[in-house]
Amino acid sequence: MNLKRSQIASAAALCACHALVGVHAQNIPPSSAPLAGEAQAVIVTGTRAANRTQFDTLAPVDVFTREEIAAVESSDLNDVLAQLVPSYVVQRLPMADGQVFVRPATLRGLSPDQTLVLVNGKRFHRSAFLGARGSQAADMAQIPTSAIKRIEVLRDGASAQYGSDAIAGVINIILDDSVGGEINAQHAQYKENDGKSNTLRARYGFAFGDSGRLNLFAEAAESDPTSRTRQRPDAIAFQNAHPELQVPNPVQRWGQPELESQRLGFNASVGLANDITAYGYGLFSHSDGTSDFNWRNPDTSGSVYNRVALFPGWDVRSIYPLGFSPQYGNEQDDLHLLGGVRGHFSDDLSWDLSASYGRNRIDYRLHNSINASLGPQSPTAFDLGRLSQEEKLVNANFNYTWGVAALAQPVNVGFGLEYRNERYGVRAGDLASYQVGPGAAFGLDPAANGAPGFSDRQAGRWDQDSYAAYVDVEVPLTERLSIGAAARYEDYSEFGDSTTGKLSARYEVSPDVALRGSYSTGFRAPTPGQLNTSSTSQGLDTRTLLVFTSGRLSTGDPLALALGAQPLTPEKSNNLSLGLTFKSSMGLSGSVDLYRIKLRDRFSTSASFAVPAGMDNPLRYTTVNYFTNDFDTTTQGIDVVASHLSWVADGKLNLTLAYNYNKTEVDGGRTSVAANETQRTIFEDRLPRQKATLSAVYERGAWSGMGRMRHYGAWTDSTGNATGDIFQRFGAMRFFDAALSYKVTLKQTLRFGVDNLFDKYPDEAVFQASRGLIYSRNAPYDTDGRNLYVDYTVKF
């Protein structure tokens, strides 16, 4: 971490000047550190004790309130977290198959599925979608923001406490349980007059009986597509060659998809006899979206447009005389249900039993396309198949407050058992969506052009069971020194067993300053989907502008085995952290945390291989790769969070800084690193090493204003071609946001805001210009320019 203090100071000073010119809502800005003079909320993440606050914890935990969440202009929880959490990055990825709709998000630069997501302290299920590098994480966009009371983010390894996936940290979504209601309506659009979005959110909570609570929440959102596109050079040439035709401009669109979504849910609890409480929640969401794919040029796409003797009189130009851009559709249903009971055996011993069911189901479709190898028998619209992920979870948790005579405070002992079943399914698409028709022998492309469907060879259902037992102890040795220890044993049906542990300590230098540190081991087990499934995708070579077909194979596929695939094993980690947390009566509070995460057998995709002549290749792949535990990496970084609250001119001013520096280096691996240089570059440089947010909020009377600066460091883009990968380096970017709100009455608030106030765009993606793309689709920030919004909130 070669950071100069003067560079950080001057950057912070520059940010402060710009942040103060903006304005924002009635809401306090993102603040990971508690404000001095305000009550510190008791947290439930990273500890089994019942009385821990942010300042008391043995590991760093950020807490974001309902007001802070609502202050971010987005109904997508990924976008909210990207603005609240300094080391959290989410990408847009237009025209990237399923990643357009299930966007990868990373914490501390690690893989999306190396962050564990909880809802009310219980594991939330994964998405059915496997990302470009094979990650299979929870899709937090399925959780309605209207349902959230607060978010707790544990920035520390926690596999010993929570199990597989908690390598980078834990995000715990706490659902609202308050009495009362709220309705919020929002409209937004970009300066280019596209991407118009409308969102309606509603929540109502009420009490019943002596101790019952029920909260209901719903939201609906719709957004138009955006387009940051130039006409493709080959489309211009095609138009010049055929002046009698009216070629669309542009022939394909790069931007956010057209998307509609609806989300519903409830959160409930009720007291029963004998000090027992029953509780539960349910979340359901449905979304439907459409995205463009690459344009097929009639003059150069011979594998689609060539006339062959097998189909006399048949010409694709009679169907698509202007070429065609396949339209990729994604319909998604997501369900999570949990029920449980909790109580006390005694004043010192509590218990909690729960069971949950989670399911994510994605149906893919394609229209405005063709299976050229079927000739005149081909449809132009296809059902591509379905992916599904199901998880069943049973937990038994116990907590014992053990009074030890030699200690001033009791020892807290948590222990429990867990059973989890994961099932992954692939349903084949229409036969025509993957069929290799007779025209393939004459050079015509098989399968649905743009996105071949899942074949009967790829379809199936696969299960994995796991059993776990854990113990988690926190010991206050003195009034100033506390230590913690946790251990977890887990047994997987596919891998055998694993034991992880964690040691932590906190020393209170003074009532306002404390040191803390931890060391832990962790793991992430491959999922049934990663172990067993294969997929087919198509890309456009940026040099030849010809379509190529790639296969991502399971490690058990005969072709993958012939190319060197080996059975997958769990990823293993060692996590070391050391930090300082502070607060003061002068309104200043915050924390500084250093960390190092060493990962062994890191999960990714292999290098791409051309299919050797003579090998069985029924789906006609141009290149193939497979999942592999290929690399060992070390990630080092620092998190800095600070907040200052003061009174200025009869108003309240809150300044907040959140900064993260994160660097990953590849140490080695099973195979030669040089043989997979693309993956090394992706691990080390695909995300910014620096990310920071500096915000200022001023509240006075009925008015409130905010200014915010968002900084992203330099990063490296990559794209795959039929002949290999190509890269481009992008420099640092700063965006400025502002908003102004006015309380019309005590229960009604009107807010106007703008993100990317100065309409900043990154450098153009030069190697993608041949496809009409202007800005990189892999950017870690929005590349659509200035976004303006207005919303109205009524509380009752």
PDB file of C-alpha atoms in Angstrom, residues 374-490:
ATOM      1  CA  LEU A 374     -32.680 -25.593 -39.818  1.00  0.00           C
ATOM      2  CA  GLY A 375     -33.359 -23.455 -42.889  1.00  0.00           C
ATOM      3  CA  PRO A 376     -37.032 -22.631 -43.508  1.00  0.00           C
ATOM      4  CA  GLN A 377     -38.072 -24.838 -40.563  1.00  0.00           C
ATOM      5  CA  SER A 378     -36.432 -22.511 -38.043  1.00  0.00           C
ATOM      6  CA  PRO A 379     -38.560 -20.348 -35.754  1.00  0.00           C
ATOM      7  CA  THR A 380     -37.492 -16.752 -35.078  1.00  0.00           C
ATOM      8  CA  ALA A 381     -38.226 -16.890 -31.324  1.00  0.00           C
ATOM      9  CA  PHE A 382     -36.907 -19.455 -28.847  1.00  0.00           C
ATOM     10  CA  ASP A 383     -37.372 -20.681 -25.305  1.00  0.00           C
ATOM     11  CA  LEU A 384     -33.741 -21.095 -24.217  1.00  0.00           C
ATOM     12  CA  GLY A 385     -34.474 -23.027 -21.014  1.00  0.00           C
ATOM     13  CA  ARG A 386     -34.500 -22.451 -17.278  1.00  0.00           C
ATOM     14  CA  LEU A 387     -31.983 -22.295 -14.439  1.00  0.00           C
ATOM     15  CA  SER A 388     -33.098 -22.915 -10.872  1.00  0.00           C
ATOM     16  CA  GLN A 389     -31.455 -22.799  -7.456  1.00  0.00           C
ATOM     17  CA  GLU A 390     -33.204 -24.162  -4.352  1.00  0.00           C
ATOM     18  CA  GLU A 391     -31.920 -24.111  -0.790  1.00  0.00           C
ATOM     19  CA  LYS A 392     -33.351 -25.610   2.387  1.00  0.00           C
ATOM     20  CA  LEU A 393     -31.856 -24.667   5.714  1.00  0.00           C
ATOM     21  CA  VAL A 394     -32.509 -25.785   9.301  1.00  0.00           C
ATOM     22  CA  ASN A 395     -30.790 -24.025  12.231  1.00  0.00           C
ATOM     23  CA  ALA A 396     -30.624 -24.652  15.956  1.00  0.00           C
ATOM     24  CA  ASN A 397     -28.818 -21.841  17.788  1.00  0.00           C
ATOM     25  CA  PHE A 398     -28.184 -21.470  21.515  1.00  0.00           C
ATOM     26  CA  ASN A 399     -26.641 -18.703  23.571  1.00  0.00           C
ATOM     27  CA  TYR A 400     -25.401 -18.994  27.148  1.00  0.00           C
ATOM     28  CA  THR A 401     -24.423 -16.038  29.343  1.00  0.00           C
ATOM     29  CA  TRP A 402     -21.918 -17.599  31.721  1.00  0.00           C
ATOM     30  CA  GLY A 403     -21.178 -15.701  34.880  1.00  0.00           C
ATOM     31  CA  VAL A 404     -17.584 -16.266  36.010  1.00  0.00           C
ATOM     32  CA  ALA A 405     -16.714 -15.038  39.496  1.00  0.00           C
ATOM     33  CA  ALA A 406     -13.230 -13.919  38.471  1.00  0.00           C
ATOM     34  CA  LEU A 407     -14.559 -11.686  35.684  1.00  0.00           C
ATOM     35  CA  ALA A 408     -16.384  -8.383  35.992  1.00  0.00           C
ATOM     36  CA  GLN A 409     -18.694  -9.289  33.090  1.00  0.00           C
ATOM     37  CA  PRO A 410     -20.105 -12.661  31.998  1.00  0.00           C
ATOM     38  CA  VAL A 411     -18.653 -14.816  29.231  1.00  0.00           C
ATOM     39  CA  ASN A 412     -20.898 -15.177  26.178  1.00  0.00           C
ATOM     40  CA  VAL A 413     -21.041 -18.656  24.626  1.00  0.00           C
ATOM     41  CA  GLY A 414     -22.900 -19.264  21.371  1.00  0.00           C
ATOM     42  CA  PHE A 415     -23.219 -22.721  19.837  1.00  0.00           C
ATOM     43  CA  GLY A 416     -25.444 -24.472  17.352  1.00  0.00           C
ATOM     44  CA  LEU A 417     -26.125 -26.914  14.548  1.00  0.00           C
ATOM     45  CA  GLU A 418     -27.098 -26.430  10.910  1.00  0.00           C
ATOM     46  CA  TYR A 419     -28.309 -28.567   7.998  1.00  0.00           C
ATOM     47  CA  ARG A 420     -28.358 -27.200   4.448  1.00  0.00           C
ATOM     48  CA  ASN A 421     -29.445 -28.714   1.150  1.00  0.00           C
ATOM     49  CA  GLU A 422     -28.714 -27.062  -2.205  1.00  0.00           C
ATOM     50  CA  ARG A 423     -30.292 -28.210  -5.458  1.00  0.00           C
ATOM     51  CA  TYR A 424     -29.411 -26.831  -8.868  1.00  0.00           C
ATOM     52  CA  GLY A 425     -31.440 -27.476 -11.980  1.00  0.00           C
ATOM     53  CA  VAL A 426     -31.169 -26.870 -15.709  1.00  0.00           C
ATOM     54  CA  ARG A 427     -34.203 -27.372 -17.958  1.00  0.00           C
ATOM     55  CA  ALA A 428     -33.482 -27.714 -21.653  1.00  0.00           C
ATOM     56  CA  GLY A 429     -34.832 -25.147 -24.079  1.00  0.00           C
ATOM     57  CA  ASP A 430     -36.773 -25.699 -27.271  1.00  0.00           C
ATOM     58  CA  LEU A 431     -35.175 -28.339 -29.482  1.00  0.00           C
ATOM     59  CA  ALA A 432     -34.663 -25.691 -32.173  1.00  0.00           C
ATOM     60  CA  SER A 433     -32.778 -23.474 -29.689  1.00  0.00           C
ATOM     61  CA  TYR A 434     -29.827 -25.881 -29.546  1.00  0.00           C
ATOM     62  CA  GLN A 435     -30.358 -28.225 -32.480  1.00  0.00           C
ATOM     63  CA  VAL A 436     -27.604 -28.822 -35.042  1.00  0.00           C
ATOM     64  CA  GLY A 437     -29.690 -28.940 -38.214  1.00  0.00           C
ATOM     65  CA  PRO A 438     -28.775 -30.407 -41.604  1.00  0.00           C
ATOM     66  CA  GLY A 439     -27.613 -26.996 -42.844  1.00  0.00           C
ATOM     67  CA  ALA A 440     -24.642 -27.170 -40.461  1.00  0.00           C
ATOM     68  CA  ALA A 441     -22.944 -29.542 -42.918  1.00  0.00           C
ATOM     69  CA  PHE A 442     -23.090 -26.683 -45.456  1.00  0.00           C
ATOM     70  CA  GLY A 443     -21.546 -24.121 -43.062  1.00  0.00           C
ATOM     71  CA  LEU A 444     -24.752 -22.619 -41.580  1.00  0.00           C
ATOM     72  CA  ASP A 445     -24.742 -21.799 -37.872  1.00  0.00           C
ATOM     73  CA  PRO A 446     -26.595 -24.237 -35.599  1.00  0.00           C
ATOM     74  CA  ALA A 447     -28.696 -23.290 -32.545  1.00  0.00           C
ATOM     75  CA  ALA A 448     -30.457 -20.015 -31.744  1.00  0.00           C
ATOM     76  CA  ASN A 449     -28.212 -17.297 -33.133  1.00  0.00           C
ATOM     77  CA  GLY A 450     -27.052 -15.059 -30.291  1.00  0.00           C
ATOM     78  CA  ALA A 451     -27.668 -17.374 -27.334  1.00  0.00           C
ATOM     79  CA  PRO A 452     -27.929 -21.131 -27.924  1.00  0.00           C
ATOM     80  CA  GLY A 453     -30.429 -22.778 -25.601  1.00  0.00           C
ATOM     81  CA  PHE A 454     -29.553 -25.281 -22.905  1.00  0.00           C
ATOM     82  CA  SER A 455     -29.392 -28.691 -24.570  1.00  0.00           C
ATOM     83  CA  ASP A 456     -30.670 -32.025 -23.315  1.00  0.00           C
ATOM     84  CA  ARG A 457     -27.005 -32.929 -22.713  1.00  0.00           C
ATOM     85  CA  GLN A 458     -26.695 -29.971 -20.329  1.00  0.00           C
ATOM     86  CA  ALA A 459     -30.025 -30.453 -18.526  1.00  0.00           C
ATOM     87  CA  GLY A 460     -30.328 -32.110 -15.108  1.00  0.00           C
ATOM     88  CA  ARG A 461     -30.734 -31.649 -11.360  1.00  0.00           C
ATOM     89  CA  TRP A 462     -27.959 -31.940  -8.801  1.00  0.00           C
ATOM     90  CA  ASP A 463     -27.955 -31.873  -4.963  1.00  0.00           C
ATOM     91  CA  GLN A 464     -25.476 -31.214  -2.197  1.00  0.00           C
ATOM     92  CA  ASP A 465     -25.982 -31.625   1.554  1.00  0.00           C
ATOM     93  CA  SER A 466     -23.953 -30.132   4.360  1.00  0.00           C
ATOM     94  CA  TYR A 467     -24.008 -30.469   8.139  1.00  0.00           C
ATOM     95  CA  ALA A 468     -22.341 -28.037  10.523  1.00  0.00           C
ATOM     96  CA  ALA A 469     -21.667 -27.442  14.212  1.00  0.00           C
ATOM     97  CA  TYR A 470     -20.151 -24.293  15.681  1.00  0.00           C
ATOM     98  CA  VAL A 471     -19.130 -22.657  18.950  1.00  0.00           C
ATOM     99  CA  ASP A 472     -18.460 -18.917  19.400  1.00  0.00           C
ATOM    100  CA  VAL A 473     -17.068 -17.515  22.684  1.00  0.00           C
ATOM    101  CA  GLU A 474     -16.433 -13.917  23.796  1.00  0.00           C
ATOM    102  CA  VAL A 475     -14.537 -13.367  27.055  1.00  0.00           C
ATOM    103  CA  PRO A 476     -14.139  -9.957  28.801  1.00  0.00           C
ATOM    104  CA  LEU A 477     -10.820 -10.633  30.538  1.00  0.00           C
ATOM    105  CA  THR A 478     -10.691  -7.152  32.066  1.00  0.00           C
ATOM    106  CA  GLU A 479     -12.699  -3.965  31.776  1.00  0.00           C
ATOM    107  CA  ARG A 480     -10.474  -2.997  28.861  1.00  0.00           C
ATOM    108  CA  LEU A 481      -9.488  -6.283  27.222  1.00  0.00           C
ATOM    109  CA  SER A 482     -11.859  -8.729  25.515  1.00  0.00           C
ATOM    110  CA  ILE A 483     -10.996 -11.776  23.453  1.00  0.00           C
ATOM    111  CA  GLY A 484     -13.062 -14.023  21.216  1.00  0.00           C
ATOM    112  CA  ALA A 485     -12.707 -17.477  19.692  1.00  0.00           C
ATOM    113  CA  ALA A 486     -14.903 -19.373  17.249  1.00  0.00           C
ATOM    114  CA  ALA A 487     -14.693 -22.781  15.580  1.00  0.00           C
ATOM    115  CA  ARG A 488     -16.905 -24.437  12.996  1.00  0.00           C
ATOM    116  CA  TYR A 489     -16.967 -27.998  11.685  1.00  0.00           C
ATOM    117  CA  GLU A 490     -18.714 -28.579   8.371  1.00  0.00           C
TER     118      GLU A 490
END
